[in-house]
CSV table of C-alpha atoms and ligand atoms in Angstrom, one decimal:
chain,number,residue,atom,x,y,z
C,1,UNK,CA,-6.4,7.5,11.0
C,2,UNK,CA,-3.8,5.1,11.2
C,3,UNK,CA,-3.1,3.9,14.5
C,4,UNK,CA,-1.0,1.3,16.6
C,5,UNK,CA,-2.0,-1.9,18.6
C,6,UNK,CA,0.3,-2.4,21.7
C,7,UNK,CA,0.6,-4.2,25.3
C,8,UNK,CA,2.8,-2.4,27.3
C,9,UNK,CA,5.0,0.8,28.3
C,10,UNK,CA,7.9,-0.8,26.4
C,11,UNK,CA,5.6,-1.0,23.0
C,12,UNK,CA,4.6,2.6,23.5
C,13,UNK,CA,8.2,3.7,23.5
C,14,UNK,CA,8.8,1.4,20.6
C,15,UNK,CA,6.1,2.8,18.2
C,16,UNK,CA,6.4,6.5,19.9
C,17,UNK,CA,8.9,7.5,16.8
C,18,UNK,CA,6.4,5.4,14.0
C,19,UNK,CA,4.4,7.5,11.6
C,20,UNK,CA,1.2,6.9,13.4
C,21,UNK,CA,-1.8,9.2,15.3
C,22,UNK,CA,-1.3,7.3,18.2
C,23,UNK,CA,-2.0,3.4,19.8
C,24,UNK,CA,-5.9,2.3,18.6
C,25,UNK,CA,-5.7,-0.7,21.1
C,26,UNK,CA,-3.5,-0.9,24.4
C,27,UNK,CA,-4.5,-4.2,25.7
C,28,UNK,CA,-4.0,-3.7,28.9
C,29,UNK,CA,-4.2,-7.7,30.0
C,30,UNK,CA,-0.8,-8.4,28.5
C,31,UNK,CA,1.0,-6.8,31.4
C,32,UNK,CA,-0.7,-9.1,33.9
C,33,UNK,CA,-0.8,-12.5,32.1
C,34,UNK,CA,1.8,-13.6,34.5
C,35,UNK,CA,0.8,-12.1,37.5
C,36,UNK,CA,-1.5,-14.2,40.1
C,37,UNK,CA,-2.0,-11.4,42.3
C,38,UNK,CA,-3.9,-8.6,40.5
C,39,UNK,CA,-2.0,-5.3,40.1
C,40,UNK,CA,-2.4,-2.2,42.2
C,41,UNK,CA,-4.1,1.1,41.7
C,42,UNK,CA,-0.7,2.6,42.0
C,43,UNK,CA,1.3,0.1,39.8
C,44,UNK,CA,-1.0,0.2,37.2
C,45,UNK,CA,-1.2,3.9,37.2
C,46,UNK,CA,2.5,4.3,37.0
C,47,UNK,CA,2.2,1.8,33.4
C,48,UNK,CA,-0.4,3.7,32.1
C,49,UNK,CA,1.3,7.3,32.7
C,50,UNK,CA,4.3,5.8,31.2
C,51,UNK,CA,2.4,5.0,27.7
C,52,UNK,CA,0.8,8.2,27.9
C,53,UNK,CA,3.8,10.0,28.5
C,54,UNK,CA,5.7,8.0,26.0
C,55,UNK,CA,2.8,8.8,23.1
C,56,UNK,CA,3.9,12.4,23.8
C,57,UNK,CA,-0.3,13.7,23.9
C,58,UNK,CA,-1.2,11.4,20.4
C,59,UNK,CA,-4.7,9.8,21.1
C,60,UNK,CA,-4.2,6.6,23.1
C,61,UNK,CA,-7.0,4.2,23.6
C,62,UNK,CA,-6.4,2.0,26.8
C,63,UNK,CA,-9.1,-1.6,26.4
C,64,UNK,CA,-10.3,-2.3,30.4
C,65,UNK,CA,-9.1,-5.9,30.9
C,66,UNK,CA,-10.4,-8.4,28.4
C,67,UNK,CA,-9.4,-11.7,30.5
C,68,UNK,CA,-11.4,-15.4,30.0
C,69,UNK,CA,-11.4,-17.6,27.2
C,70,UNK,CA,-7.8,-17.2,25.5
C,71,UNK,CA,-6.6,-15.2,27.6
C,72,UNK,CA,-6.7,-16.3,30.8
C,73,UNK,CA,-5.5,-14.2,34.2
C,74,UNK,CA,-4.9,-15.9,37.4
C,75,UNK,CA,-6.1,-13.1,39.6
C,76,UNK,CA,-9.2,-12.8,37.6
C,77,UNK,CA,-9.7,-16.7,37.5
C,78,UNK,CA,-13.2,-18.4,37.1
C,79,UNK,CA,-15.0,-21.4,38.2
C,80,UNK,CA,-14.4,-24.1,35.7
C,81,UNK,CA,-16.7,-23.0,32.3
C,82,UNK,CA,-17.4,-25.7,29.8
C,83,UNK,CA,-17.3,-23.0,27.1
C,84,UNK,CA,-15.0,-19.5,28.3
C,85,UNK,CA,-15.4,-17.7,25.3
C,86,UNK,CA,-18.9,-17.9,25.8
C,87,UNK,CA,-19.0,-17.5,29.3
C,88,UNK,CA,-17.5,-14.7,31.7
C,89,UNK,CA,-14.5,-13.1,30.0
C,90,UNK,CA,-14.3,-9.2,29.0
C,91,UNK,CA,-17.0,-6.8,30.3
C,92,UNK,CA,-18.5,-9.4,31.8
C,93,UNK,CA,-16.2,-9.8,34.6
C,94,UNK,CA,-17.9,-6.9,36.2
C,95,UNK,CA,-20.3,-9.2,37.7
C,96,UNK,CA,-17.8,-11.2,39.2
C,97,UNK,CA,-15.0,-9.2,40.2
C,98,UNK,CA,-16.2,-6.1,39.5
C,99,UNK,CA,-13.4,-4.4,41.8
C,100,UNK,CA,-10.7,-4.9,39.1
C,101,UNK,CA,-12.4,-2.8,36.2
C,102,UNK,CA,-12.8,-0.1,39.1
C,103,UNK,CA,-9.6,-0.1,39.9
C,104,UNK,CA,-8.3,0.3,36.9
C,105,UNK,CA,-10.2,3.1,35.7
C,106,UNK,CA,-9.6,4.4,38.9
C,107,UNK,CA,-5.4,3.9,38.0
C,108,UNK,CA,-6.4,5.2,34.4
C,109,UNK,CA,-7.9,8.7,35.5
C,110,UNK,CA,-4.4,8.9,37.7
C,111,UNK,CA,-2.7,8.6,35.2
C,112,UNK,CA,-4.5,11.0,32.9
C,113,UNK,CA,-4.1,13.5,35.4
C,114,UNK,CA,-0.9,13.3,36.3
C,115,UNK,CA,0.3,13.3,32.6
C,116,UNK,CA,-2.0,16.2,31.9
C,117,UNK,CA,-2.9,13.6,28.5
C,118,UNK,CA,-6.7,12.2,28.8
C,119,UNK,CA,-6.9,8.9,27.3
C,120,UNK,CA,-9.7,7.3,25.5
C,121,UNK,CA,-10.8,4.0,27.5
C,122,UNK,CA,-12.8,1.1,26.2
C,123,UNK,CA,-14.5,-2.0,27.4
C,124,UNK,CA,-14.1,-5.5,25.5
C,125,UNK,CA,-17.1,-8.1,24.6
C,126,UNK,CA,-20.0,-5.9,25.4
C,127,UNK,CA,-23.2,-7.3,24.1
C,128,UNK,CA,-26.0,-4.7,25.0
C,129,UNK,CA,-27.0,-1.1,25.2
C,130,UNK,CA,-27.7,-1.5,29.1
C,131,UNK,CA,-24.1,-2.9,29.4
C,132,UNK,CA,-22.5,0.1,27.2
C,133,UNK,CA,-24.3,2.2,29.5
C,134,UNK,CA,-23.0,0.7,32.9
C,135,UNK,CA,-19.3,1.0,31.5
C,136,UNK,CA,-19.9,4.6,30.3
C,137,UNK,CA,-21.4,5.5,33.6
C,138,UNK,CA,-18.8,3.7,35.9
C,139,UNK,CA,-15.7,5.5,33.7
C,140,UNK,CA,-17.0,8.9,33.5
C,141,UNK,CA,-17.4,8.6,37.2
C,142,UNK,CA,-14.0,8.4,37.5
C,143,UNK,CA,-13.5,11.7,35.5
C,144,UNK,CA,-12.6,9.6,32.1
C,145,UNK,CA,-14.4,11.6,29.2
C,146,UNK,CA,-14.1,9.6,26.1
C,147,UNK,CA,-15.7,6.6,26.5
C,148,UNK,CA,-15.8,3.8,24.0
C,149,UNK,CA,-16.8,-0.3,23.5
C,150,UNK,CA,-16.1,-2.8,21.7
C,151,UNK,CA,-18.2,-4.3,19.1
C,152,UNK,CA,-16.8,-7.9,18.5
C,153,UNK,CA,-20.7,-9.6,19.4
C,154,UNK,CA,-23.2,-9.7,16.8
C,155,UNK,CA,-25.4,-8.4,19.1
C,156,UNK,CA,-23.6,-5.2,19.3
C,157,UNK,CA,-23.0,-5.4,15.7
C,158,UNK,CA,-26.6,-5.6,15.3
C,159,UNK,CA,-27.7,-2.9,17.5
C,160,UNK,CA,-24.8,-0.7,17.4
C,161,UNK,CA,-27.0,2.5,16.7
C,162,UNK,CA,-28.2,2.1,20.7
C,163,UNK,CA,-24.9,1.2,21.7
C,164,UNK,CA,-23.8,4.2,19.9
C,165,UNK,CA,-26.3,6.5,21.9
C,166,UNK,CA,-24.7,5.2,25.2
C,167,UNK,CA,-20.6,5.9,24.2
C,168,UNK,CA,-18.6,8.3,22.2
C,169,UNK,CA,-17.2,5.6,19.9
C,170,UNK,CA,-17.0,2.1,19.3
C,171,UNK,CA,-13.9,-0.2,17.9
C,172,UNK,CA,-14.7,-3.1,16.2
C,173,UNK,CA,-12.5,-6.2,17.3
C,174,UNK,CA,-12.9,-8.3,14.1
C,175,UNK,CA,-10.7,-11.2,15.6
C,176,UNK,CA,-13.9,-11.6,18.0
C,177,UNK,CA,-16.6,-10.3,15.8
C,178,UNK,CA,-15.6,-12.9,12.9
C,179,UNK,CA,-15.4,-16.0,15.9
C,180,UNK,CA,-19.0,-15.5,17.1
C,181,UNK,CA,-20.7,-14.9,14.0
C,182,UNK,CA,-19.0,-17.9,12.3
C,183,UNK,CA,-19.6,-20.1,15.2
C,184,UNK,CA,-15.8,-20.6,14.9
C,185,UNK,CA,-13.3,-20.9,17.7
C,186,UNK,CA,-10.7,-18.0,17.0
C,187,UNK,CA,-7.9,-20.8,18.3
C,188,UNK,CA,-9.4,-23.4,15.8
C,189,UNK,CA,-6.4,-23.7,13.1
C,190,UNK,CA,-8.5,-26.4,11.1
C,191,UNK,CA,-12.0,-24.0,10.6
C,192,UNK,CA,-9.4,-21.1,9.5
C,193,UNK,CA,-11.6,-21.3,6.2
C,194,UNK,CA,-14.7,-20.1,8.4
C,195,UNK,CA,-12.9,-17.6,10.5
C,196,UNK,CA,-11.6,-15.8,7.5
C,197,UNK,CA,-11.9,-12.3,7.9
C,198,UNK,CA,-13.0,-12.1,4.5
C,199,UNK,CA,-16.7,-13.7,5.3
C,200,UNK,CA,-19.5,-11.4,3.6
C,201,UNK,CA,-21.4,-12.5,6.8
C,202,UNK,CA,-18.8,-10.5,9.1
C,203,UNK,CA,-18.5,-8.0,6.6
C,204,UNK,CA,-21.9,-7.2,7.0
C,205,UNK,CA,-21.6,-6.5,10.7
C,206,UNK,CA,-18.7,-4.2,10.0
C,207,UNK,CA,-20.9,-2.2,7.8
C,208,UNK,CA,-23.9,-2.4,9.6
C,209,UNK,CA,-21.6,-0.7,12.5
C,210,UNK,CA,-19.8,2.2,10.4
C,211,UNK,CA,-22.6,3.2,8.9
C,212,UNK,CA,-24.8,3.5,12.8
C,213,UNK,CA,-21.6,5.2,13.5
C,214,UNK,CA,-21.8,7.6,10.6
C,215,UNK,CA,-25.3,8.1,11.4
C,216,UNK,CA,-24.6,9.0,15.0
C,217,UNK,CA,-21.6,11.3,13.5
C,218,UNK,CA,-19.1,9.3,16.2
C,219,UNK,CA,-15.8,7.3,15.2
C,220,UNK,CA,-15.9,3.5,14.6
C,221,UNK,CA,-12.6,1.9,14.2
C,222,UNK,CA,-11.0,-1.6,13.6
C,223,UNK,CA,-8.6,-2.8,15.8
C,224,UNK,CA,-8.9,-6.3,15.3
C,225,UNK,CA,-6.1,-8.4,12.7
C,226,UNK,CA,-8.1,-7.6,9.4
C,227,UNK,CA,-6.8,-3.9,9.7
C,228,UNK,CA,-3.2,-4.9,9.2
C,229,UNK,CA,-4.3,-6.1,5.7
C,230,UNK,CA,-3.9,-3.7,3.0
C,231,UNK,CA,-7.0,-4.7,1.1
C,232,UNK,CA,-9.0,-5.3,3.8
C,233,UNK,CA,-8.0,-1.8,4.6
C,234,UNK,CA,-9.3,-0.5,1.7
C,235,UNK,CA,-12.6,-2.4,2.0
C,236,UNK,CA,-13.1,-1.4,5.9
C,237,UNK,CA,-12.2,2.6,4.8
C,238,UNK,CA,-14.8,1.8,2.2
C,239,UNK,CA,-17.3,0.8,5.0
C,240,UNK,CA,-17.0,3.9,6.2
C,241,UNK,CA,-14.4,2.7,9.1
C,242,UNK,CA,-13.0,6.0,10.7
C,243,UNK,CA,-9.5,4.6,12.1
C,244,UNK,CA,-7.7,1.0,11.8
C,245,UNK,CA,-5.0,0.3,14.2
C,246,UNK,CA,-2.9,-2.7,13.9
C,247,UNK,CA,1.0,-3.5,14.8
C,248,UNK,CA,3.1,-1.0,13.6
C,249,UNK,CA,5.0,-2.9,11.7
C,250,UNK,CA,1.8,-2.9,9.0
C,251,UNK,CA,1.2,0.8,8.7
C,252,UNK,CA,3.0,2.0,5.8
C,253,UNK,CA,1.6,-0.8,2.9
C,254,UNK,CA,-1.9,-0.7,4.2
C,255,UNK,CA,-1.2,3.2,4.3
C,256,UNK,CA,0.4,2.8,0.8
C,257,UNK,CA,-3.4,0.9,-0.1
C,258,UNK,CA,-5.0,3.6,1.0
C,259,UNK,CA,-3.3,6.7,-0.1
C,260,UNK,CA,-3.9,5.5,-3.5
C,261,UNK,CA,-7.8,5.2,-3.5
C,262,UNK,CA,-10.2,7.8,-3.7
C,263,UNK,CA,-13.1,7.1,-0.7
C,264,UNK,CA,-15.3,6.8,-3.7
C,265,UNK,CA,-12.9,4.2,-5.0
C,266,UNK,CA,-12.7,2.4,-1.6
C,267,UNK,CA,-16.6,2.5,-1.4
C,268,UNK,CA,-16.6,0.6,-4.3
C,269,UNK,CA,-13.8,-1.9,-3.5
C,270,UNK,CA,-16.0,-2.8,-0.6
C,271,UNK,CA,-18.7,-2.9,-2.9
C,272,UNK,CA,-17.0,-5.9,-4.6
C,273,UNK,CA,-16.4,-7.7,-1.8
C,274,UNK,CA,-20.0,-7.3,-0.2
C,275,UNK,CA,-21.5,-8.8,-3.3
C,276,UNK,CA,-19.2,-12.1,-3.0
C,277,UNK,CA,-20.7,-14.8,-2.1
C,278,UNK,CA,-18.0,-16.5,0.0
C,279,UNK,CA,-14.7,-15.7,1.9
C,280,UNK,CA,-12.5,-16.7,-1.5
C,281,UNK,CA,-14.2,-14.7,-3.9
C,282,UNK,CA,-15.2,-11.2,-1.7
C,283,UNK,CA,-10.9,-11.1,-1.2
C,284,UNK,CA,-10.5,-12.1,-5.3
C,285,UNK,CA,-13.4,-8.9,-5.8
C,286,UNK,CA,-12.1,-6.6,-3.5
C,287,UNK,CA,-8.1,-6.7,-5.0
C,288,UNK,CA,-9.9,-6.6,-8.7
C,289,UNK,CA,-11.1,-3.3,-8.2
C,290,UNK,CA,-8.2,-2.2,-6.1
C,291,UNK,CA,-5.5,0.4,-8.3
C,292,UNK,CA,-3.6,-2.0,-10.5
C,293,UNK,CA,-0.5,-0.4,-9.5
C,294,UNK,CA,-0.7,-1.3,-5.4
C,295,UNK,CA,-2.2,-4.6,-6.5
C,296,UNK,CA,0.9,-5.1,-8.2
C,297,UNK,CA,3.2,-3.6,-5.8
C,298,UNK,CA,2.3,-5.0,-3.0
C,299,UNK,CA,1.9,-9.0,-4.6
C,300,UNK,CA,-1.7,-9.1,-3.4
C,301,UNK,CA,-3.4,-10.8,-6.3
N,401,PEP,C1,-10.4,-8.6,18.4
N,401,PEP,O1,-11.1,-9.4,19.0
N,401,PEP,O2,-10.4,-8.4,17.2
N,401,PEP,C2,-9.5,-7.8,19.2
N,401,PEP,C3,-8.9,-6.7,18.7
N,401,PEP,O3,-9.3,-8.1,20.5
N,401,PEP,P1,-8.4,-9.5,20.9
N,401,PEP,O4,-7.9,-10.0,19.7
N,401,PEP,O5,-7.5,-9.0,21.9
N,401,PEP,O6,-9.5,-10.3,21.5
N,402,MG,MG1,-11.4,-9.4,21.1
């Protein structure tokens, strides 16, 4: 399933006429970066009815607040942290201001009832079963039934068949995933080389998550940057990835990618990369097993 990455009511009307099966990632945070008070039950249940409505009953999966680290929101500010993106940002705000995740799943479940649509919901940065289980718990207490996190730690990468026994799906946020296995701050132009979302090491991680999720027969998507790249595309569907969502913009090549590989085909493009022993050469392995044709078509040798 192809899907779409947005951050507002406005981007939900926008990609509503795309060719897509809905919005993979609504980053919810977006709509408050500039507030400093934080947003009410009420207002944030009139947003989310509004992306619901605008998606017109698609599958819409709404991401709890992921604020700390880069992206910072005044309401749900912290005490000085030598190192945010390790420290209190995503899920983990729960222990610190744990009224904001409740009020917004309170506003989501508004929302889903007044648009008749029910929404997928996810947490960001979860590292552990216990804390997959504490989000499930909290958002099917407010009547939400398809309840998700995101793998973007190692950890959860690495134990994603017990995270997978506490939520109906997981979605991989490869943007995150790739920073804190590399070691590599995500805002760190002069590492890009490490932070490529080619590395076998964060390859590895994505397949050690499809395939817990193929185990577990639930869907495990990508909704981080490397599913806006066609090859990567074809790799991640290779994987075993069930849905990639991405700005809509990218849909129809890595669509085009797709379409023109067999899953036995992708499995082996994915193959090729796995077996690479460094960034450079797992993208150079990937596109030479790719179909000549879309290699060719869409300039990515
Ligand atoms: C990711 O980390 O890949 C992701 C999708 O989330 P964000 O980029 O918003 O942290
Ligand atoms: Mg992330």
């Amino acid at each position: 399933a192809l899907l779409a990455n947005i951050g507002s009511p406005d981007d939900a009307e926008r990609v509503a006429p795309a060719a897509v099966e809905g919005v993979g990632l609504f980053h919810t945070e977006v709509m408050f970066l500039d507030r400093t008070t934080a947003p009410t039950r009420e207002e944030q249940a009139r947003e989310y009815a509004r992306v619901l409505r605008a998606l017109g009953g698609r599958k819409v999966v709404v991401r709890t607040l992921d604020a700390g680290a880069d992206k910072p929101l005044a309401f749900a500010d912290q005490a000085e942290e030598e190192n945010p993106a390790l420290g209190v940002r995503g899920y983990r705000l729960v222990r610190t201001v744990p009224h904001l995740l409740d009020t917004q799943l309170a506003a989501l479940a508004d929302a889903a009832r007044e648009t008749g649509v029910e929404p997928w919901v996810m947490a960001p940065m979860v590292s552990t079963p216990a804390e997959a289980r504490d989000f499930a718990a909290a958002a099917r207490s407010h009547g939400l039934t398809t309840v998700g996190v995101m793998v973007e730690v190692p950890a959860a990468a690495l134990r994603a068949r017990a995270i997978l026994a506490e939520v109906d799906f997981v979605s991989m946020g490869t943007n995150d995933l790739a920073q804190y296995t590399m070691a590599t701050d995500r805002l760190c132009g002069a590492l890009g080389d490490l932070i490529d979302r080619w590395q076998p090491a964060v390859l590895d991680l994505v397949a050690a998550t499809a395939a817990a999720a193929g185990e577990a027969g639930k869907p495990a998507g990508v909704c981080g940057e490397s599913a806006a790249d066609p090859a990567m595309a074809v790799v991640l569907a290779g994987l075993g990835v069930t849905s990639l969502s991405m700005s809509a913009t990218a849909v129809p090549a890595v669509r085009f990618a797709l379409a023109a590989h067999t899953r036995e085909q992708a499995r082996a493009v994915a193959d090729a990369a796995l077996a690479a022993a460094d960034a450079t050469t797992a993208r150079v392995a990937a596109v030479a097993a790719m179909d000549a044709e879309v290699v060719a078509a869409l300039a990515l040798a």
